[in-house]
Structures are given as structure tokens and as C-alpha cells.
Amino acid sequence: MADKTATADEVVAGLEDGMTIGIGGWGSRRKPMSLVRAILRSPVKDLTVVSYGGPDIGLLASAGKLRRVVFGFVTLDSIPFDPWFGRVRESGAVEVTEYDEGMFAAALSAAAQRLPFLPTRAGLGSDVLRVNPGLRTVRSPYADGEELVAVPAQELDVAFVHLNRADARGNAQYLGPDPYFDDLFCLAAKQRIVSVEKVVETGDLLDEGPVQSLLLNRSTVDAVVEAPRGAHFTTAVPDYGRDEAFQRHYAECAKDPERWPGFADRFLSGDERAYQKEVARFAEEAK
Amino acid sequence: MNDASRAEVAIVAVAELFRGDGELLVSPMGLVPSIGARLARLTFEPDLLLSDGEAYLLDAGGAVEGWQPFRKMLEMIVPHGRRHVVMGANQIDRYGNQNISAIGDHERPVKQLLGVRGAPGNTVNHRTSYWVPRHSRRVFVPSVDVVSGVGYDNAAKAGPSAQRFHDVHRVVTNLGVFDFGGQDHGMRAVSLHLGVEAAEVVEATSFEIELDGAGVTRLPSAEELRLIREVLDPSGSRDREVRS
């Protein structure tokens, strides 16, 4: 059996400028943040990022990595707006494809099912059609004759997702309440990278969750990165919840051009180990 | 005499949005809508289904009664249509178009907001209401910058597939309750909250709004006030969202 374990820097070294990358999770929930941080350290640029967006988008924006964002929202959940996404939108520094949340899922589903598009009612009558002039509608060939939005397949070069457990072969498990769309991201992608809190033996996967929690099987995973606290500062329940104090600190610094260089220098200039160490120090200082 | 605050009147007005909904999933976004939905369930609509904002459906006693991850919401519940959502709105126009995406030109907005989220899909699939804690000209605009939630005029322009399940029900604000039963589905006052003058609404709305025939929003009953104050919001967060 192939051992698919790798480091974040190894998998990110495989990225090329201009690639389309899908990032799993939802808002500020179970985001593969250690992989995002690895992208920040790499020279790769001009990325199209497809995401139910949270601070993954914010951090990539802060480092000038984004050419285009495909999104339905970008939010930090407990804080409504990500300041960096606001800044790059308001300065015109990124292009966007803005979809309804359901259209976004349809775009990934179409890619996963190798269909050119999927029909949906969502989007009709809204400005999603105006701001995406390439979108087309399709007429039902049946007696109803309904005219629906034909959401084009959103194929991905690479998918990054963060789950709770996996074995070294790539069977991966979520232990929280919601799988989000992580399996769909993997099915829509040519290359699938999963980071996890902990790599365990295959035989131990069912120790912590039911069989239904095995979201990804190894045929849809190319690399496994062990990344304890790798979703920080987003949630990875039940391993840990969102680090609200740190997220507030991130948002405050992101809002303030004078404070951001200090934040980036302290937390983002080193490797993942340095990041986690500084986060621990930050938590100590806050006590 | 009733000593209900404006926030408490608004909570009851939100609760009233769900009257008749029965065994329906309701998705209230924000504090006052959440309290209103739970109040409706504790009183006249005991069968409503409510989520915890994550993946669980919780009954009135707090027991988990269902699983509803985001994917199920978007691929099954919204298109299936057994849902009533109450969303916020950064802008609303006379025909019920809503914007939560961006202020200004979409290419390069003056202010980036959340994004359209599920608003386009919600509004063409099932009943949608809105909650606006501060009724003002900034919110009630002649025309929204990015149509996120679809109003009556745009649904009509888009044709029968957009109109088939379109049902923008009502807007509750700190001043009153409104629907789209006016001329050409224009916004119309159903009721104004006790103490609100018609002139106040005119002043706070930048389009023409039908005010004839508006009643007075009903006041909370003693039992509703008890539930709001002692059970649903004992810390009084409601009064920070809506000033009396």
C-alpha cells in the first residue's frame, strides 16, 4: 500500500502559477490553514481559488497570491467580513466569479460527475447572471419547458481539505458535525491533498467515529499531510473550536495597514512549527 | 398597560411571520429573528423546525432531532422548498430586491459585503422574509446595487421558472411590518409599531411606500413578554440590536 504522507511544503512545491485551487471547509470552519500558510511561504502566484470563503481567502489576498476568487461569500462567521478580502475587492486587485451558494455546489457537482453543467433554479432573476455574463440558461426538453441556469462545471487542478483523521493511504475522516463539501472538492480535482489533525492506523479509524464519518476513501486522495492544529484559527471540532481571540487579532491587524506587517512578521514569516509556537505564546500573553 | 420595548414588539412581529408555517424548517438569520422564531415555536407554532446554526436540528427542549449539514441544505432543503428564511439586508428596494453582496459597482465595490450567499436560491425556491433593525434611507433605496435576493420585478422579468416558487413575504423593521401587496408588487405597510408615525417611515424610506390602511403592530402578550425576558433573552441582547 502506498504511503501518501507528505509535508505541506512538499505538496505546495507541486503548485504552479495560474492554477485553480479548491479549498474545503466553510467560512471560518475546518479550513486547511497550514496548507494555506505553506502557500504563503511559496513563490506560487496568480491563483484562482474556489472556496466557501473564510480566512483562507483573506490570508492569500494579504500575500498577493490571488488572481481570481470563485465564491458565494467570504466571512469569518463570528466576524462578518474578512478585511483583506474587502481590501482587494475595493482596490480592484482581484477578479471574481460570484455565485449563489447552491450554484457553487452545482458547479463542483458537475465537475465531480464529469458533466458540462448542472441545471438549477438558483440565480434566475438575480445579478449573479449580470455579473457573470458567461453564464447561460438551458430550457427543459420536457413538456414543462422550464428555463433554468446551466451552471458550468468548476474543475480544479488541486483540492486542499482539512479533516480530523486519516490513515497513511488517504482514507480520511471528519469527526465534527458537518462534512461541508470536502468530498465534492476532491472529486472535482485532479490532485487531492488532505491535511489532518492526526494520522492513524487504518484499523483505528473507527475508534473515534462511525463508518459514516469516513468521508474520503483513498482513491480520491493523493497526499496526506499530518498537521496538528492545522485548521487554526478556524474550527476543527471536536479536536478544537475556533480561536476567537486570535481571529479577532487577525481581523484587527488585517484592518490596519500599520499593524499588519507586525502580524505577518510574527506569525507568517516562519514555518508551521514557528507559527504554532507564536500562537501558543499569543494565548499565554492573553491570559 | 403594556411596557413592551420596541425590540420586544419587533420580536413578536418576526414571530408572526411564521404563523401558519406548521411543520416547516425556519432559518432566522440574526438575533431578533432567532428570538422571534423560538418565541413562535414556544407559543402558536409548536411544530416549527430550527437548526443550531450548524448542522443540528434542535427541538424546543434542546434535544437534537435532526442532521442538516450545509450540503443537505443547499442540494435538498432549499430546492425542495419546505423552508422559510428570514435574512438581513444591506439594501432593499420597493419591489423586494435585496443586496448583501457589495455596495457600488460590482467590478470594484465601494464596500465589499458578504457576497450573495444563498439569497438568489432562497428567493426563487421558497418563502423569504427580511429583518432590518434600523429602517433608514441607506437600507431602503430606490434600486439595490447587486440583486442578491430576487424581488418581484426581477422575478417577473426572468420568467415563469423564477416566479414559480418566488414568495418574498414580508419585511420587519424597527418601525413596522411591510409586504409587497402594493401596486405592481410595491412595498406597502401592513402595520407600524406602536408610537411610530407614518411620517417617520416616509422620512426613512427613499422610495414611495404605500401607508394607507396600515394598522398597529400587535403588542406582545404578558406570556410572550415573560418568555422573551426570562427564557429566550434573559441578558437583554435584543435592546442592543433595536433601540427603544
PDB file of N, CA and C in Angstrom, chain A residues 11 15 19-24 32 35 50 108 155-162 181-195 216 220-223:
ATOM      1  N   VAL A  11       3.925  19.312  -0.788  1.00  0.00           N
ATOM      2  CA  VAL A  11       2.754  19.351  -1.680  1.00  0.00           C
ATOM      3  C   VAL A  11       2.600  20.722  -2.339  1.00  0.00           C
ATOM      4  N   LEU A  15       2.661  23.064  -6.779  1.00  0.00           N
ATOM      5  CA  LEU A  15       1.740  24.037  -7.384  1.00  0.00           C
ATOM      6  C   LEU A  15       2.449  24.858  -8.455  1.00  0.00           C
ATOM      7  N   MET A  19      -2.664  28.190 -11.363  1.00  0.00           N
ATOM      8  CA  MET A  19      -3.527  27.022 -11.127  1.00  0.00           C
ATOM      9  C   MET A  19      -4.861  27.420 -10.479  1.00  0.00           C
ATOM     10  N   THR A  20      -5.840  26.519 -10.642  1.00  0.00           N
ATOM     11  CA  THR A  20      -7.140  26.664  -9.980  1.00  0.00           C
ATOM     12  C   THR A  20      -7.178  25.714  -8.785  1.00  0.00           C
ATOM     13  N   ILE A  21      -7.334  26.294  -7.620  1.00  0.00           N
ATOM     14  CA  ILE A  21      -7.254  25.523  -6.376  1.00  0.00           C
ATOM     15  C   ILE A  21      -8.569  25.610  -5.623  1.00  0.00           C
ATOM     16  N   GLY A  22      -9.096  24.469  -5.229  1.00  0.00           N
ATOM     17  CA  GLY A  22     -10.282  24.439  -4.389  1.00  0.00           C
ATOM     18  C   GLY A  22      -9.867  24.276  -2.947  1.00  0.00           C
ATOM     19  N   ILE A  23     -10.506  25.022  -2.051  1.00  0.00           N
ATOM     20  CA  ILE A  23     -10.201  24.909  -0.628  1.00  0.00           C
ATOM     21  C   ILE A  23     -11.477  24.546   0.108  1.00  0.00           C
ATOM     22  N   GLY A  24     -11.426  23.423   0.843  1.00  0.00           N
ATOM     23  CA  GLY A  24     -12.610  22.914   1.536  1.00  0.00           C
ATOM     24  C   GLY A  24     -12.961  23.716   2.776  1.00  0.00           C
ATOM     25  N   PRO A  32      -8.111  24.212   5.665  1.00  0.00           N
ATOM     26  CA  PRO A  32      -6.733  23.675   5.666  1.00  0.00           C
ATOM     27  C   PRO A  32      -5.718  24.807   5.782  1.00  0.00           C
ATOM     28  N   LEU A  35      -1.906  24.387   5.143  1.00  0.00           N
ATOM     29  CA  LEU A  35      -1.572  24.336   3.714  1.00  0.00           C
ATOM     30  C   LEU A  35      -1.614  25.739   3.113  1.00  0.00           C
ATOM     31  N   VAL A  50     -11.167  28.624  -5.378  1.00  0.00           N
ATOM     32  CA  VAL A  50     -12.588  28.284  -5.333  1.00  0.00           C
ATOM     33  C   VAL A  50     -12.900  27.891  -3.895  1.00  0.00           C
ATOM     34  N   LEU A 108     -19.352  22.388  -8.583  1.00  0.00           N
ATOM     35  CA  LEU A 108     -18.455  21.310  -8.149  1.00  0.00           C
ATOM     36  C   LEU A 108     -19.054  19.942  -8.469  1.00  0.00           C
ATOM     37  N   GLU A 155     -13.978  22.739 -12.631  1.00  0.00           N
ATOM     38  CA  GLU A 155     -12.899  21.769 -12.415  1.00  0.00           C
ATOM     39  C   GLU A 155     -11.767  22.425 -11.641  1.00  0.00           C
ATOM     40  N   LEU A 156     -11.068  21.607 -10.880  1.00  0.00           N
ATOM     41  CA  LEU A 156      -9.978  22.106 -10.030  1.00  0.00           C
ATOM     42  C   LEU A 156      -8.685  21.403 -10.398  1.00  0.00           C
ATOM     43  N   ASP A 157      -7.575  22.151 -10.413  1.00  0.00           N
ATOM     44  CA  ASP A 157      -6.282  21.483 -10.558  1.00  0.00           C
ATOM     45  C   ASP A 157      -5.939  20.749  -9.273  1.00  0.00           C
ATOM     46  N   VAL A 158      -6.177  21.417  -8.150  1.00  0.00           N
ATOM     47  CA  VAL A 158      -5.821  20.844  -6.856  1.00  0.00           C
ATOM     48  C   VAL A 158      -6.930  21.150  -5.857  1.00  0.00           C
ATOM     49  N   ALA A 159      -7.224  20.186  -4.982  1.00  0.00           N
ATOM     50  CA  ALA A 159      -8.123  20.434  -3.854  1.00  0.00           C
ATOM     51  C   ALA A 159      -7.335  20.287  -2.560  1.00  0.00           C
ATOM     52  N   PHE A 160      -7.522  21.245  -1.655  1.00  0.00           N
ATOM     53  CA  PHE A 160      -6.945  21.197  -0.309  1.00  0.00           C
ATOM     54  C   PHE A 160      -8.099  21.096   0.685  1.00  0.00           C
ATOM     55  N   VAL A 161      -8.089  20.069   1.526  1.00  0.00           N
ATOM     56  CA  VAL A 161      -9.115  19.958   2.568  1.00  0.00           C
ATOM     57  C   VAL A 161      -8.444  19.578   3.886  1.00  0.00           C
ATOM     58  N   HIS A 162      -9.104  19.900   4.985  1.00  0.00           N
ATOM     59  CA  HIS A 162      -8.574  19.524   6.304  1.00  0.00           C
ATOM     60  C   HIS A 162      -9.611  18.705   7.050  1.00  0.00           C
ATOM     61  N   PHE A 181     -18.235  20.429   2.042  1.00  0.00           N
ATOM     62  CA  PHE A 181     -18.262  19.930   0.659  1.00  0.00           C
ATOM     63  C   PHE A 181     -16.933  19.277   0.303  1.00  0.00           C
ATOM     64  N   ASP A 182     -16.209  18.819   1.338  1.00  0.00           N
ATOM     65  CA  ASP A 182     -14.823  18.387   1.132  1.00  0.00           C
ATOM     66  C   ASP A 182     -14.698  17.216   0.158  1.00  0.00           C
ATOM     67  N   ASP A 183     -15.642  16.295   0.219  1.00  0.00           N
ATOM     68  CA  ASP A 183     -15.580  15.159  -0.712  1.00  0.00           C
ATOM     69  C   ASP A 183     -15.826  15.619  -2.152  1.00  0.00           C
ATOM     70  N   LEU A 184     -16.711  16.590  -2.296  1.00  0.00           N
ATOM     71  CA  LEU A 184     -17.006  17.123  -3.623  1.00  0.00           C
ATOM     72  C   LEU A 184     -15.789  17.861  -4.193  1.00  0.00           C
ATOM     73  N   PHE A 185     -15.113  18.648  -3.341  1.00  0.00           N
ATOM     74  CA  PHE A 185     -13.892  19.318  -3.794  1.00  0.00           C
ATOM     75  C   PHE A 185     -12.893  18.286  -4.332  1.00  0.00           C
ATOM     76  N   CYS A 186     -12.751  17.166  -3.607  1.00  0.00           N
ATOM     77  CA  CYS A 186     -11.777  16.152  -4.033  1.00  0.00           C
ATOM     78  C   CYS A 186     -12.196  15.509  -5.355  1.00  0.00           C
ATOM     79  N   LEU A 187     -13.495  15.250  -5.508  1.00  0.00           N
ATOM     80  CA  LEU A 187     -13.960  14.617  -6.750  1.00  0.00           C
ATOM     81  C   LEU A 187     -13.841  15.556  -7.948  1.00  0.00           C
ATOM     82  N   ALA A 188     -13.829  16.868  -7.686  1.00  0.00           N
ATOM     83  CA  ALA A 188     -13.747  17.837  -8.785  1.00  0.00           C
ATOM     84  C   ALA A 188     -12.303  18.137  -9.189  1.00  0.00           C
ATOM     85  N   ALA A 189     -11.337  17.566  -8.433  1.00  0.00           N
ATOM     86  CA  ALA A 189      -9.934  17.970  -8.616  1.00  0.00           C
ATOM     87  C   ALA A 189      -9.074  16.871  -9.237  1.00  0.00           C
ATOM     88  N   LYS A 190      -8.037  17.310  -9.944  1.00  0.00           N
ATOM     89  CA  LYS A 190      -7.073  16.347 -10.498  1.00  0.00           C
ATOM     90  C   LYS A 190      -6.148  15.824  -9.401  1.00  0.00           C
ATOM     91  N   GLN A 191      -5.796  16.725  -8.480  1.00  0.00           N
ATOM     92  CA  GLN A 191      -4.872  16.351  -7.409  1.00  0.00           C
ATOM     93  C   GLN A 191      -5.517  16.695  -6.083  1.00  0.00           C
ATOM     94  N   ARG A 192      -5.518  15.727  -5.134  1.00  0.00           N
ATOM     95  CA  ARG A 192      -6.267  15.914  -3.910  1.00  0.00           C
ATOM     96  C   ARG A 192      -5.352  15.794  -2.692  1.00  0.00           C
ATOM     97  N   ILE A 193      -5.270  16.867  -1.910  1.00  0.00           N
ATOM     98  CA  ILE A 193      -4.391  16.908  -0.750  1.00  0.00           C
ATOM     99  C   ILE A 193      -5.263  17.047   0.495  1.00  0.00           C
ATOM    100  N   VAL A 194      -5.092  16.122   1.441  1.00  0.00           N
ATOM    101  CA  VAL A 194      -5.831  16.239   2.694  1.00  0.00           C
ATOM    102  C   VAL A 194      -4.842  16.410   3.839  1.00  0.00           C
ATOM    103  N   SER A 195      -5.056  17.469   4.631  1.00  0.00           N
ATOM    104  CA  SER A 195      -4.305  17.586   5.882  1.00  0.00           C
ATOM    105  C   SER A 195      -5.218  17.115   7.000  1.00  0.00           C
ATOM    106  N   LEU A 216     -13.657  10.477   2.906  1.00  0.00           N
ATOM    107  CA  LEU A 216     -12.854  10.302   1.692  1.00  0.00           C
ATOM    108  C   LEU A 216     -12.228   8.921   1.690  1.00  0.00           C
ATOM    109  N   THR A 220      -9.564   8.790  -3.801  1.00  0.00           N
ATOM    110  CA  THR A 220      -9.761  10.209  -4.121  1.00  0.00           C
ATOM    111  C   THR A 220      -8.795  11.101  -3.347  1.00  0.00           C
ATOM    112  N   VAL A 221      -7.690  10.525  -2.868  1.00  0.00           N
ATOM    113  CA  VAL A 221      -6.702  11.303  -2.116  1.00  0.00           C
ATOM    114  C   VAL A 221      -5.308  10.965  -2.621  1.00  0.00           C
ATOM    115  N   ASP A 222      -4.520  12.003  -2.919  1.00  0.00           N
ATOM    116  CA  ASP A 222      -3.165  11.781  -3.416  1.00  0.00           C
ATOM    117  C   ASP A 222      -2.089  11.994  -2.373  1.00  0.00           C
ATOM    118  N   ALA A 223      -2.374  12.847  -1.392  1.00  0.00           N
ATOM    119  CA  ALA A 223      -1.358  13.098  -0.367  1.00  0.00           C
ATOM    120  C   ALA A 223      -2.029  13.398   0.963  1.00  0.00           C
TER     121      ALA A 223
END
